[in-house]
Backbone as JSON Lines, residues from 0, in Angstrom:
{"i":0,"aa":"M","n":[0.85,-1.17,0.0],"ca":[0.0,0.0,0.0],"c":[0.9,1.24,0.0]}
{"i":1,"aa":"D","n":[0.46,2.24,-0.67],"ca":[1.18,3.5,-0.75],"c":[1.29,4.12,0.66]}
{"i":2,"aa":"F","n":[2.45,4.66,0.96],"ca":[2.69,5.24,2.29],"c":[1.72,6.38,2.59]}
{"i":3,"aa":"K","n":[1.5,7.25,1.6],"ca":[0.61,8.39,1.78],"c":[-0.82,7.92,2.05]}
{"i":4,"aa":"L","n":[-1.24,6.9,1.33],"ca":[-2.58,6.36,1.52],"c":[-2.69,5.71,2.91]}
{"i":5,"aa":"G","n":[-1.65,5.03,3.34],"ca":[-1.63,4.45,4.68],"c":[-1.79,5.5,5.76]}
{"i":6,"aa":"L","n":[-1.14,6.63,5.57],"ca":[-1.27,7.72,6.54],"c":[-2.68,8.3,6.54]}
{"i":7,"aa":"L","n":[-3.28,8.42,5.35],"ca":[-4.66,8.92,5.28],"c":[-5.62,7.98,6.0]}
{"i":8,"aa":"I","n":[-5.41,6.68,5.83],"ca":[-6.27,5.7,6.52],"c":[-6.09,5.83,8.03]}
{"i":9,"aa":"F","n":[-4.85,5.9,8.48],"ca":[-4.58,6.02,9.91],"c":[-5.21,7.29,10.49]}
{"i":10,"aa":"K","n":[-5.02,8.41,9.78],"ca":[-5.55,9.7,10.23],"c":[-7.08,9.67,10.31]}
{"i":11,"aa":"N","n":[-7.72,9.13,9.29],"ca":[-9.17,9.12,9.27],"c":[-9.76,8.11,10.23]}
{"i":12,"aa":"R","n":[-9.04,7.01,10.48],"ca":[-9.49,6.04,11.49],"c":[-9.46,6.7,12.87]}
{"i":13,"aa":"S","n":[-8.43,7.5,13.13],"ca":[-8.33,8.2,14.41],"c":[-9.44,9.22,14.56]}
{"i":14,"aa":"K","n":[-9.73,9.94,13.48],"ca":[-10.82,10.93,13.53],"c":[-12.15,10.25,13.82]}
{"i":15,"aa":"L","n":[-12.38,9.11,13.16],"ca":[-13.63,8.39,13.36],"c":[-13.75,7.92,14.8]}
{"i":16,"aa":"S","n":[-12.69,7.38,15.35],"ca":[-12.7,6.93,16.74],"c":[-13.0,8.08,17.69]}
{"i":17,"aa":"K","n":[-12.39,9.21,17.41],"ca":[-12.6,10.4,18.25],"c":[-14.06,10.86,18.19]}
{"i":18,"aa":"L","n":[-14.63,10.86,16.99],"ca":[-16.02,11.26,16.85],"c":[-16.95,10.32,17.61]}
{"i":19,"aa":"I","n":[-16.67,9.03,17.54],"ca":[-17.5,8.04,18.24],"c":[-17.39,8.22,19.75]}
{"i":20,"aa":"E","n":[-16.18,8.43,20.24],"ca":[-15.97,8.62,21.68],"c":[-16.65,9.87,22.19]}
{"i":21,"aa":"Q","n":[-16.73,10.9,21.35],"ca":[-17.33,12.17,21.75],"c":[-18.84,12.21,21.53]}
{"i":22,"aa":"N","n":[-19.39,11.07,21.07],"ca":[-20.83,11.02,20.77],"c":[-21.25,12.13,19.82]}
{"i":23,"aa":"A","n":[-20.51,12.27,18.74],"ca":[-20.8,13.29,17.74],"c":[-22.1,12.96,17.01]}
{"i":24,"aa":"E","n":[-22.55,13.91,16.23],"ca":[-23.77,13.71,15.45],"c":[-23.61,12.52,14.51]}
{"i":25,"aa":"P","n":[-24.64,11.73,14.37],"ca":[-24.56,10.55,13.49],"c":[-24.16,10.9,12.05]}
{"i":26,"aa":"E","n":[-24.57,12.06,11.57],"ca":[-24.22,12.46,10.21],"c":[-22.71,12.65,10.06]}
{"i":27,"aa":"K","n":[-22.08,13.22,11.06],"ca":[-20.63,13.43,11.02],"c":[-19.89,12.08,11.06]}
{"i":28,"aa":"I","n":[-20.39,11.19,11.91],"ca":[-19.78,9.86,12.02],"c":[-19.92,9.12,10.7]}
{"i":29,"aa":"L","n":[-21.09,9.18,10.11],"ca":[-21.33,8.51,8.83],"c":[-20.44,9.07,7.73]}
{"i":30,"aa":"K","n":[-20.31,10.38,7.67],"ca":[-19.46,11.02,6.66],"c":[-18.01,10.56,6.82]}
{"i":31,"aa":"Q","n":[-17.53,10.54,8.05],"ca":[-16.15,10.13,8.3],"c":[-15.96,8.65,7.99]}
{"i":32,"aa":"S","n":[-16.96,7.85,8.3],"ca":[-16.89,6.42,8.02],"c":[-16.83,6.16,6.52]}
{"i":33,"aa":"K","n":[-17.63,6.89,5.76],"ca":[-17.61,6.74,4.29],"c":[-16.26,7.15,3.71]}
{"i":34,"aa":"L","n":[-15.67,8.2,4.25],"ca":[-14.36,8.65,3.78],"c":[-13.3,7.59,4.07]}
{"i":35,"aa":"L","n":[-13.35,7.02,5.26],"ca":[-12.41,5.96,5.61],"c":[-12.61,4.74,4.71]}
{"i":36,"aa":"D","n":[-13.85,4.39,4.45],"ca":[-14.14,3.27,3.54],"c":[-13.55,3.52,2.16]}
{"i":37,"aa":"K","n":[-13.63,4.75,1.7],"ca":[-13.09,5.12,0.39],"c":[-11.58,4.89,0.34]}
{"i":38,"aa":"Y","n":[-10.89,5.32,1.37],"ca":[-9.43,5.15,1.4],"c":[-9.03,3.69,1.53]}
{"i":39,"aa":"I","n":[-9.77,2.94,2.31],"ca":[-9.48,1.51,2.47],"c":[-9.7,0.79,1.13]}
{"i":40,"aa":"A","n":[-10.77,1.15,0.43],"ca":[-11.04,0.53,-0.88],"c":[-9.92,0.85,-1.87]}
{"i":41,"aa":"Q","n":[-9.42,2.08,-1.85],"ca":[-8.31,2.45,-2.72],"c":[-7.07,1.61,-2.39]}
{"i":42,"aa":"G","n":[-6.83,1.41,-1.11],"ca":[-5.7,0.6,-0.68],"c":[-5.83,-0.84,-1.15]}
{"i":43,"aa":"M","n":[-7.01,-1.39,-1.05],"ca":[-7.24,-2.77,-1.51],"c":[-7.05,-2.88,-3.02]}
{"i":44,"aa":"N","n":[-7.5,-1.87,-3.75],"ca":[-7.31,-1.86,-5.2],"c":[-5.82,-1.85,-5.56]}
{"i":45,"aa":"L","n":[-5.04,-1.07,-4.83],"ca":[-3.59,-1.03,-5.08],"c":[-2.95,-2.39,-4.8]}
{"i":46,"aa":"I","n":[-3.37,-3.02,-3.72],"ca":[-2.82,-4.33,-3.39],"c":[-3.17,-5.35,-4.47]}
{"i":47,"aa":"N","n":[-4.41,-5.32,-4.94],"ca":[-4.83,-6.26,-5.98],"c":[-4.1,-6.04,-7.29]}
{"i":48,"aa":"K","n":[-3.8,-4.8,-7.62],"ca":[-3.09,-4.5,-8.87],"c":[-1.65,-4.98,-8.83]}
{"i":49,"aa":"R","n":[-1.06,-4.97,-7.65],"ca":[0.34,-5.38,-7.5],"c":[0.5,-6.91,-7.48]}
{"i":50,"aa":"S","n":[-0.59,-7.61,-7.22],"ca":[-0.5,-9.09,-7.13],"c":[-0.45,-9.72,-8.47]}
């Protein structure tokens, strides 16, 4: 996986955890979750292309 993409996943996973711990609005949590899913999907696509 690309280093930059790995950092984006780590950063967004941390943001999502923080939002959940703070009992943020469900819309914010959902938006962050979708963004994290997008980055994870990109990472999986990169792994599949390299195989």
